[in-house]
Coordinates of C-alpha atoms in Angstrom, one line a residue:
X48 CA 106.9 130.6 109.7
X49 CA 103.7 128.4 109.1
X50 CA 103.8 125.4 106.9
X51 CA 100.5 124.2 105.2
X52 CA 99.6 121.1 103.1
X53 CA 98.0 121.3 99.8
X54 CA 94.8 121.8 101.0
X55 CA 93.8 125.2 102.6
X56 CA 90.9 124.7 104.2
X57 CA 89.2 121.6 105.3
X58 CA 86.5 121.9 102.8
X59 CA 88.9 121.8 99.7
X60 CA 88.4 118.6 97.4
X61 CA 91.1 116.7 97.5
X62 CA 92.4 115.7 94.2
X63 CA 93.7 112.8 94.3
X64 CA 90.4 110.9 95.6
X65 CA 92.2 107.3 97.0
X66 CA 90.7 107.3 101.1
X67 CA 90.5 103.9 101.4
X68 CA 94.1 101.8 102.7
X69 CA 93.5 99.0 99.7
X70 CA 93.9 102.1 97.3
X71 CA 96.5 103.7 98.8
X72 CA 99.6 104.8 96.5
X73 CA 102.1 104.3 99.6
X74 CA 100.6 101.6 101.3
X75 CA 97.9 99.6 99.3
X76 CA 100.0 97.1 98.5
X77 CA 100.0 95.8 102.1
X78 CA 96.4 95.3 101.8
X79 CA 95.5 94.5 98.6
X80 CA 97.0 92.3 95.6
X81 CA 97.1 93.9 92.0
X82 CA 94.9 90.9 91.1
X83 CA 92.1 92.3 93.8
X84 CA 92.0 96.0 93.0
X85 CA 91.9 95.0 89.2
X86 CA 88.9 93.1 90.2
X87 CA 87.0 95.1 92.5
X88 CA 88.0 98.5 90.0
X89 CA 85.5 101.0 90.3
X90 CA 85.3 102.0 86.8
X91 CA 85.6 98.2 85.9
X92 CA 82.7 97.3 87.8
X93 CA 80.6 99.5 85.4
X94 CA 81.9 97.8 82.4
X95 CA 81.0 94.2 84.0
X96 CA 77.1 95.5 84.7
X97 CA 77.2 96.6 81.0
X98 CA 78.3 92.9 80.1
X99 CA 75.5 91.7 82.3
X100 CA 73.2 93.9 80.5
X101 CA 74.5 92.8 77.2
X102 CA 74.0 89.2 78.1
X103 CA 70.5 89.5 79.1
X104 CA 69.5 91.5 75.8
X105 CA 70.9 89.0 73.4
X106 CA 69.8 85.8 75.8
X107 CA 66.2 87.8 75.2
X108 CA 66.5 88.0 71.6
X109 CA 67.6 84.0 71.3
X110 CA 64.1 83.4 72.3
X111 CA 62.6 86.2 70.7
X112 CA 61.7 88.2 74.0
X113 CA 63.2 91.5 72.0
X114 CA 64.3 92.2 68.4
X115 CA 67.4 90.6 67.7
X116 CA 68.3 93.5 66.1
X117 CA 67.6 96.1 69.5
X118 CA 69.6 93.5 71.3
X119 CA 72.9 93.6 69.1
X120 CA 72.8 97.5 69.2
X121 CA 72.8 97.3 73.0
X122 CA 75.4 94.3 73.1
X123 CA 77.5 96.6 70.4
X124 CA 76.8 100.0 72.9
X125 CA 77.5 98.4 76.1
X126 CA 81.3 99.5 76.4
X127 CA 82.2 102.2 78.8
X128 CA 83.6 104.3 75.6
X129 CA 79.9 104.9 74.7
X130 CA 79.5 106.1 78.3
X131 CA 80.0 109.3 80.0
X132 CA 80.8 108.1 83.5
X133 CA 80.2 111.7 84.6
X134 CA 76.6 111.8 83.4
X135 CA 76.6 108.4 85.0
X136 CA 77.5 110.1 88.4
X137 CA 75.6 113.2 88.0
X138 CA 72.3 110.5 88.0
X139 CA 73.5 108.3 91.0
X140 CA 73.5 110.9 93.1
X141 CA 69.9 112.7 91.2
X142 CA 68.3 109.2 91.4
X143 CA 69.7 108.5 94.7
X144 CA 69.6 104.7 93.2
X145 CA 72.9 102.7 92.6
X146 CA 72.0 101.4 88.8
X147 CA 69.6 103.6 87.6
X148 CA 72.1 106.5 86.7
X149 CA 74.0 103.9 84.4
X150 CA 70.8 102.8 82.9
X151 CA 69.9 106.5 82.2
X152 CA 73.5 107.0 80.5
X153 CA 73.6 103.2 78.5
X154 CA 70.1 104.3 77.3
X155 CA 70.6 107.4 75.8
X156 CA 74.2 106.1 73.8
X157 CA 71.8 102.8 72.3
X158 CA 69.5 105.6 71.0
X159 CA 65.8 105.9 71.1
X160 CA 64.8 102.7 69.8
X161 CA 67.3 100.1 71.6
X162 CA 67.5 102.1 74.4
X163 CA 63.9 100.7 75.2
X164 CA 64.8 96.8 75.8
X165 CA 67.7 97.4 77.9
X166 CA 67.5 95.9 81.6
X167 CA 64.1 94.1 79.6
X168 CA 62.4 92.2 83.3
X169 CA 64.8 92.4 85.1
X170 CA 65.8 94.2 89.0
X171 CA 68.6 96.0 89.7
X172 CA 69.9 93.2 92.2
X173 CA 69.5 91.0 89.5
X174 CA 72.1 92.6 87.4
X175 CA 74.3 93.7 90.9
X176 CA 74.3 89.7 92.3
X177 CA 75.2 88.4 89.1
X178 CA 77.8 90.8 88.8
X179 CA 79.1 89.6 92.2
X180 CA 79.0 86.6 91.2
X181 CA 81.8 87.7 88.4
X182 CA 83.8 89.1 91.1
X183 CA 83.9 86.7 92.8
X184 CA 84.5 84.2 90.5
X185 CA 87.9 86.0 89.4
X186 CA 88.5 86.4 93.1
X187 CA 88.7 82.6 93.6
X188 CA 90.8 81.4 90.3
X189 CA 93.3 83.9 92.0
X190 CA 93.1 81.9 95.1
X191 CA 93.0 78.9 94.0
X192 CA 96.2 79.6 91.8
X193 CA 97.7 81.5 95.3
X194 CA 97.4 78.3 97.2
X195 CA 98.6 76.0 94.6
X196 CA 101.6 77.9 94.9
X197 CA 102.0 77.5 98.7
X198 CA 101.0 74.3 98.9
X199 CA 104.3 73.0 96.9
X200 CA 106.2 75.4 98.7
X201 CA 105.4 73.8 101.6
X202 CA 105.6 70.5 101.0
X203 CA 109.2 71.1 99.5
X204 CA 110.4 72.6 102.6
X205 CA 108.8 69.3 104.5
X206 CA 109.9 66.6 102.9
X207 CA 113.4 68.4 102.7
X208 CA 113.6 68.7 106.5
X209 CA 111.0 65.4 107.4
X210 CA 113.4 64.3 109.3
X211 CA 114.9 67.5 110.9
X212 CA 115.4 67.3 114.9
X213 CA 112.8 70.3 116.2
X214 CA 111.7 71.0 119.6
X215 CA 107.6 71.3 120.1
X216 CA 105.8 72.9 121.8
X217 CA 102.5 73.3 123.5
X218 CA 100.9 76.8 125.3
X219 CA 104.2 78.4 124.4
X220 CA 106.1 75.5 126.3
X221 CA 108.4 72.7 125.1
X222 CA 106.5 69.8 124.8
X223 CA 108.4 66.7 123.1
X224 CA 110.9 66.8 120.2
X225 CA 109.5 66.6 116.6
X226 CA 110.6 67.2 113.2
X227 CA 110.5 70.3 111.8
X228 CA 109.4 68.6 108.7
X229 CA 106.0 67.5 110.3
X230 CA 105.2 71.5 111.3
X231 CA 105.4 72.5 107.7
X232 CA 103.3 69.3 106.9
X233 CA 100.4 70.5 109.0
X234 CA 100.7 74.0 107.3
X235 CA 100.4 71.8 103.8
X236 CA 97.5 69.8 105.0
X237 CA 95.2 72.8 106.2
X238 CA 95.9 74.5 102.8
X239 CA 94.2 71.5 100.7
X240 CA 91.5 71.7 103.1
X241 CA 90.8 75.0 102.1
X242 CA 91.9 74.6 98.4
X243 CA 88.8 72.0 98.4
X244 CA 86.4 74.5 100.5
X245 CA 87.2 76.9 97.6
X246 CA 86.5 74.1 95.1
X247 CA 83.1 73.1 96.7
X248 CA 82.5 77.1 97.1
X249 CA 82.5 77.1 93.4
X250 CA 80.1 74.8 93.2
X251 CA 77.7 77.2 95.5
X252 CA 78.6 80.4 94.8
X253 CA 79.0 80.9 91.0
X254 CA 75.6 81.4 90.1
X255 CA 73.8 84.0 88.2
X256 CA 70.2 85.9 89.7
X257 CA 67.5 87.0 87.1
X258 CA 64.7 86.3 89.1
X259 CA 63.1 89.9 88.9
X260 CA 61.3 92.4 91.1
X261 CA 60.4 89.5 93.8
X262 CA 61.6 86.3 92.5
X263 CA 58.4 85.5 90.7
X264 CA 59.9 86.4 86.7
X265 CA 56.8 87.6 86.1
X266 CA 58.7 90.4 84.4
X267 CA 59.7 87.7 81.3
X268 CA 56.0 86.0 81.2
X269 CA 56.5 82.5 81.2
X270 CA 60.1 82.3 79.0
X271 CA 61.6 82.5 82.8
X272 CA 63.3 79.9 83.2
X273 CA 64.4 79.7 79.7
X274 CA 66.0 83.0 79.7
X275 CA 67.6 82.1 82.9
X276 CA 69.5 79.2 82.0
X277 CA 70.7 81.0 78.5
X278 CA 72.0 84.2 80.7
X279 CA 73.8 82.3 83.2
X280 CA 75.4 80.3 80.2
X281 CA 76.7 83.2 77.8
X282 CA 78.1 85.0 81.8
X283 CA 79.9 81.2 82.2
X284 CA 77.8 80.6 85.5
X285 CA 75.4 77.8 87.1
X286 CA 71.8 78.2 87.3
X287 CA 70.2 78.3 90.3
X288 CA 67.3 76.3 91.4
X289 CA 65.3 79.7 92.5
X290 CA 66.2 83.1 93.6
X291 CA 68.2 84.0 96.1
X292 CA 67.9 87.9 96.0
X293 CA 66.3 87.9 100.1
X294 CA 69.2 84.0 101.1
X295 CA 73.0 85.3 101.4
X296 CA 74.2 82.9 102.1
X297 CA 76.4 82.4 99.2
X298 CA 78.4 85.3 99.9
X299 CA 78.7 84.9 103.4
X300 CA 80.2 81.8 102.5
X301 CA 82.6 82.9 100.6
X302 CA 83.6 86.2 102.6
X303 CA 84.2 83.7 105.9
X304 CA 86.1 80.6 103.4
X305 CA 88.5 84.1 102.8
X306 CA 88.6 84.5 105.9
X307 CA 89.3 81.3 106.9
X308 CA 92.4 81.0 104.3
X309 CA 93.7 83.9 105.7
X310 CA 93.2 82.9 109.5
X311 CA 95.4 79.6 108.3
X312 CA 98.0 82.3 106.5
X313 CA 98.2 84.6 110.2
X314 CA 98.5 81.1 112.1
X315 CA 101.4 80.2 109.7
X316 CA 103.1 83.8 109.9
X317 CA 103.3 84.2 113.7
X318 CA 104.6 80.9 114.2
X319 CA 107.6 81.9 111.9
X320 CA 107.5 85.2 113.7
X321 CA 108.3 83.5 116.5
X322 CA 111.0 81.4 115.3
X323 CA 113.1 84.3 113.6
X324 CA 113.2 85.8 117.2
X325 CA 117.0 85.6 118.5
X326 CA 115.8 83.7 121.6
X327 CA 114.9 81.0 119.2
X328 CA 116.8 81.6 115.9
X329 CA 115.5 78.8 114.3
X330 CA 114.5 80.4 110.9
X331 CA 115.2 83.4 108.9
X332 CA 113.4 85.6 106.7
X333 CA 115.3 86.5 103.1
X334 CA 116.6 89.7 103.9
X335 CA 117.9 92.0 100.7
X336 CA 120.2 95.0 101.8
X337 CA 118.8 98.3 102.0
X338 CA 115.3 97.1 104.1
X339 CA 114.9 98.9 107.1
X340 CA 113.7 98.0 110.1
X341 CA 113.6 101.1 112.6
X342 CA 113.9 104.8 111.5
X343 CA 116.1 104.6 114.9
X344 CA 117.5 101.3 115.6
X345 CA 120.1 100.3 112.2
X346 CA 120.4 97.1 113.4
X347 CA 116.6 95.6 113.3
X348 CA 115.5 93.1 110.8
X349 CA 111.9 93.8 111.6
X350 CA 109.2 90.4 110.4
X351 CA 107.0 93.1 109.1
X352 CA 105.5 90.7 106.2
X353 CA 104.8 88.1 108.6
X354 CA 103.1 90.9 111.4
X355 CA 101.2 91.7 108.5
X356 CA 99.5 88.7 107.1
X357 CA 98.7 88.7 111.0
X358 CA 97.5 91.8 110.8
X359 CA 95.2 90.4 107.0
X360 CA 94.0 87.3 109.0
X361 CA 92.7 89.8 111.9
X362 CA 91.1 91.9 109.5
X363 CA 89.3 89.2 107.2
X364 CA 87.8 87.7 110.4
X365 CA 86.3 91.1 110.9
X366 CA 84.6 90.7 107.6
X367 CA 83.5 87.5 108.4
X368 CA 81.6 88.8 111.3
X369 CA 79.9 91.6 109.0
X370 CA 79.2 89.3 106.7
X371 CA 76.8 87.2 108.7
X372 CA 74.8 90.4 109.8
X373 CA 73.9 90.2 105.6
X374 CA 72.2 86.9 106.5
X375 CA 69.3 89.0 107.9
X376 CA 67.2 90.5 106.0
X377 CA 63.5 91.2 105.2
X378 CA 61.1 90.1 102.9
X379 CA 62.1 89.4 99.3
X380 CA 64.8 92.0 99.4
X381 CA 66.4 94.3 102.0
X382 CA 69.5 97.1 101.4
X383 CA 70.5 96.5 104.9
X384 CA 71.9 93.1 104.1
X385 CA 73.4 93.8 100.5
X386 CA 74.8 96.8 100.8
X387 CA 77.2 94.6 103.9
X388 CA 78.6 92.9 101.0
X389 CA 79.2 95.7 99.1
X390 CA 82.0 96.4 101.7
X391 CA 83.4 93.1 103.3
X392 CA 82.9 91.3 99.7
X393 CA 85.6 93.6 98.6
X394 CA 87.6 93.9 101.7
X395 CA 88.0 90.5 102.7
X396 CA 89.0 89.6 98.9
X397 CA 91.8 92.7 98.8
X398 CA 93.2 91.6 102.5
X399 CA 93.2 88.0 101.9
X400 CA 95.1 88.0 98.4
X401 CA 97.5 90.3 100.1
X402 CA 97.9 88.1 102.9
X403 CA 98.6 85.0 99.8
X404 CA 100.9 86.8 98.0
X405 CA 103.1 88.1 101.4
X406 CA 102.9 84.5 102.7
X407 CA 104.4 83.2 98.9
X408 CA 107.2 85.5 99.1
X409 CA 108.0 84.7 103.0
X410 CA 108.1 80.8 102.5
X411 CA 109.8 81.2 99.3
X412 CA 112.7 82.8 100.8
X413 CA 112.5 80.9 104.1
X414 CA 115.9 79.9 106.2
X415 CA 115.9 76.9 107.8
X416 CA 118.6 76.9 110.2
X417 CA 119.0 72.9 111.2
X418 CA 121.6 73.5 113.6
X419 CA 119.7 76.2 116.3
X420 CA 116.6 73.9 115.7
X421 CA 118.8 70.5 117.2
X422 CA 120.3 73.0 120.0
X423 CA 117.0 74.1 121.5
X424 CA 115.9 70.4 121.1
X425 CA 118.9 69.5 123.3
X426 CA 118.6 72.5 125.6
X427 CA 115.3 71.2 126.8
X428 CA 115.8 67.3 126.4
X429 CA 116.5 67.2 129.7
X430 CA 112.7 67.8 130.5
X431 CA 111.1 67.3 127.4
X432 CA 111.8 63.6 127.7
X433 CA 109.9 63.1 130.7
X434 CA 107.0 61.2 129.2
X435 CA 109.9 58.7 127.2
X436 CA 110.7 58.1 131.1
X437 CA 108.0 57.9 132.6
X438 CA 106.4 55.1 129.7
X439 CA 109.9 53.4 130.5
X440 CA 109.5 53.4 134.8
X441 CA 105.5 52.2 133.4
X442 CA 106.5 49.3 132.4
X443 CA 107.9 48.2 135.6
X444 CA 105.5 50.2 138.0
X445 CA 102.2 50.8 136.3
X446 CA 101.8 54.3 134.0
X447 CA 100.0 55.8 136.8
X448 CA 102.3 55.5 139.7
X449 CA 104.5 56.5 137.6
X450 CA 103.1 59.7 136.4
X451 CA 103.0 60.6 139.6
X452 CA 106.9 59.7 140.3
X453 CA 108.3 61.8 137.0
X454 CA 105.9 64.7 138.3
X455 CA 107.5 64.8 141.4
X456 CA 111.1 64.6 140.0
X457 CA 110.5 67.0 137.0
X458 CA 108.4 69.7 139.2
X459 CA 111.8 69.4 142.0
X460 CA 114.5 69.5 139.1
X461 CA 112.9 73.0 137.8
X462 CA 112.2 74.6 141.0
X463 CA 115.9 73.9 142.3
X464 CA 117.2 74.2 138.6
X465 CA 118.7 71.4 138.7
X466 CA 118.8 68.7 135.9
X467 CA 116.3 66.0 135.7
X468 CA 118.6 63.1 135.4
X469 CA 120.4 64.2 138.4
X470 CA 117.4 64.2 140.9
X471 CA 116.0 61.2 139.2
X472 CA 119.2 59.5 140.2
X473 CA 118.8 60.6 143.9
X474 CA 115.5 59.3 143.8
X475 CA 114.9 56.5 146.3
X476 CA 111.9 55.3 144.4
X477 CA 113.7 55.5 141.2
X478 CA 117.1 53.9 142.0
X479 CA 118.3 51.2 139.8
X480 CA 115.0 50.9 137.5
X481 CA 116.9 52.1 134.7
X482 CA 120.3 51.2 133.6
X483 CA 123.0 54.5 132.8
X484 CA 122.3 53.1 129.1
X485 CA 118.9 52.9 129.4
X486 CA 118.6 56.9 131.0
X487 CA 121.3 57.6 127.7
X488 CA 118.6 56.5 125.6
X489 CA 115.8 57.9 127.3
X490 CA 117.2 61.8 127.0
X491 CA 118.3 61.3 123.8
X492 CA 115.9 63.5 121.9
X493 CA 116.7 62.5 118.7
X494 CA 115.3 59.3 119.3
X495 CA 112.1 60.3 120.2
X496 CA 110.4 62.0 116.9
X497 CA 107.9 59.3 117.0
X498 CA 106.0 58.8 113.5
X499 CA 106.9 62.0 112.4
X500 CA 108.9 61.7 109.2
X501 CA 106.7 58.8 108.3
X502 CA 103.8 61.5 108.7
X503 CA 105.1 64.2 107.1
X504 CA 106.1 62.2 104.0
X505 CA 102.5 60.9 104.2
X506 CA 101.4 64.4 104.3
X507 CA 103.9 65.5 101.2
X508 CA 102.9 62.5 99.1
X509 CA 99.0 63.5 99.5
X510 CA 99.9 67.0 98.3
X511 CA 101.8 66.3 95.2
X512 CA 99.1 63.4 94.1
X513 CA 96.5 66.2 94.8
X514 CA 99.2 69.2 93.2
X515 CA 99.2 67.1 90.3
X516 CA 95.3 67.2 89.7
X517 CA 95.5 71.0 91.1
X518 CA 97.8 71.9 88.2
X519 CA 95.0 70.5 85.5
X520 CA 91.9 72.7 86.7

């Protein structure tokens, strides 16, 4: 007996229309955040270019560039319950032009008369950037509010463990002991850096275009710049000095800030992923009964959120690389470049949001385990310690000479697998230089953490004084 799907034939329209991963109805939510799809919404985005065109009409009519009455029908018309969206499809794909079938539709439901002074001077990528602009605006009070969030999570969990015995390591080897504390700090510290590259972003980005067919506003006579500053007002965005319809780089900054933030959210993830390993054990992910790890294996407690905010940080650098291809253009205007954005704007808003919201609920329920952290620390004191000893033999022999002395020993201790103290003890060059009191101290890891909980609590203090003014924007 042959079993078929729903669809008989591989020219059959499917009817439920979702192809992209973002939208997905089993899966989306591994790539995109409520917040971003409610943003980037199809239908939505209609309804913002209707706002746009609403704002230009009655920013015309303040300085009597149309009837004020023509520009209040249009403001009262331009709500997607006036418009058929499927007479506004039908004339996307007639036109063959990505506006012009809405302008078609909103012209016909503000009648004959009003209908006339709709999109009144103004260029398609006018009302598109601006609307952008929007997006993206939305996208980055969600972002900002994200890593406000992670930010005190973080510096909870390092002041609470600042002075927490950890081992560290460099190129996946151990290096010297730490606290655990001053690893979570770092995390903290890189998030305010990009909390303020979002903030500066802002500063950049926001801005509305209404500069018209090629950024002369020769479409509004000489009430230009007038009408431009009253638009951007009444949309809530900054003025730019001149157009930037052809000069992308606003958007390229943001997609590669995203991508950035989410680079910082992988780096964060894998390193935990690492830790909740048995081999290290040192943290634990909240785990809720009935999760499942393998369709196979009962036992595994698979880090699937963490692999993938990995897998969010990988994809947003992706966009990041598109993104600067939009850079180049030609001329005054070029579809090449914009319709780039289109796609990675989007994209690299949905997959870094995700990646914020996966990361909140991973630290949130974080397990610190204080115990396995001091037992790996110990495990490997015996080597780690090696620059404590050799900075100790340095003071009586010279740092270089002996370098080259606790090189010799430590390389011999881990090819015979033998402990360090041992062969440093049958060493002819190092006999009696240290005291058996002096060696206890030296491998003592514990005290060997350097600055750190004086730098972590550095670190913490920064963040709350910044949280603080964070928590007032």
């Amino acid at each position: 007996m042959t079993t078929h799907t729903h669809l008989d034939s591989a020219t059959e329209p499917c009817r439920h229309e979702r192809g992209h991963i973002t939208d997905s109805r089993f899966y989306g939510n591994r790539y995109a955040s409520p917040d971003s799809r409610r943003i980037f919404c199809d239908v939505c985005r209609k309804q913002r270019w209707l706002d746009i065109e609403a704002a230009l009409a009655l920013a015309q009519a303040e300085i009597g560039m149309i009837p004020q009455d023509m520009a209040d029908t249009i403001a009262a018309t331009a709500r997607l319950e006036h418009i058929d969206l499927d007479d506004v499809q039908r004339e996307i794909e007639r036109s063959g032009h990505s506006l012009v079938g809405l302008l078609r539709v909103f012209e016909e439901a503000c009648g004959p008369d009003a209908g006339q002074y709709i999109h009144y001077g103004a260029t398609t990528q006018d009302i598109q950037d601006t609307g952008q602009s929007l997006e993206i605006r939305d996208v980055l009070d969600v972002l900002q509010a994200r890593l406000t969030s992670l930010v005190a999570t973080f510096a909870t969990l390092a002041e609470r463990h600042a002075e927490t015995l950890a081992l560290g390591r460099t190129h996946a080897q151990p290096a010297l002991p730490m606290s655990f504390g001053l690893k979570v700090a770092g995390w903290t510290d890189e998030l305010l850096r990009h909390y303020e590259r979002v903030e500066q972003l802002r500063e950049r980005a926001l801005v509305a275009q209404l500069f018209g067919g090629a950024g002369t506003m020769a479409g509004f006579g000489d009430q230009g710049p007038d009408l431009l500053e009253r638009f951007a007002r009444r949309l809530g965005l900054d003025t730019p000095t001149i157009g930037w319809h052809a000069a992308r780089d606003r958007p390229t900054e943001f997609v590669s800030t995203l991508a950035m933030v989410t680079g910082t959210l992988g780096r964060i993830a894998d390193e935990v992923r690492t830790l909740v390993r048995p081999e290290f054990g040192e943290l634990s992910e909240a785990w809720r009964p009935g999760k499942v790890g393998s369709s196979t294996m009962p036992h595994k407690r698979n880090p699937e959120r963490l692999e993938q905010v990995v897998v969010m940080a990988r994809l947003t650098g992706a966009q990041a690389s598109a993104s600067f291809a939009a850079l180049i253009g030609d001329h005054e205007r070029d579809a090449r470049a914009l319709r780039i954005e289109w796609s990675c704007v989007p994209d690299v808003s949905h997959y870094c949001l995700a990646a914020c919201d996966m990361m909140l609920e991973s630290a949130t329920g974080l397990q610190v385990h204080v115990d396995r952290l001091r037992d790996n620390t110990e495990v490997a004191a015996d080597r780690v310690m090696s620059e404590r000893l050799m900075l100790s033999l340095g003071r009586q022999m010279g740092k270089q000479r002996a370098h080259e002395l606790v090189y010799d020993i430590t390389q011999q201790a881990q090819t015979q697998c033998r402990p360090v103290r041992e062969v440093l003890e049958e060493h002819t060059r190092a006999a009696g230089m240290l005291t058996s009191a002096e060696l206890d101290e030296i491998f003592d890891a514990s005290g060997y953490m350097g600055s750190s909980a004086v730098l972590t609590l550095r670190a913490v203090a920064d963040a709350r004084k910044r949280l603080a003014v964070m928590d007032t924007v």
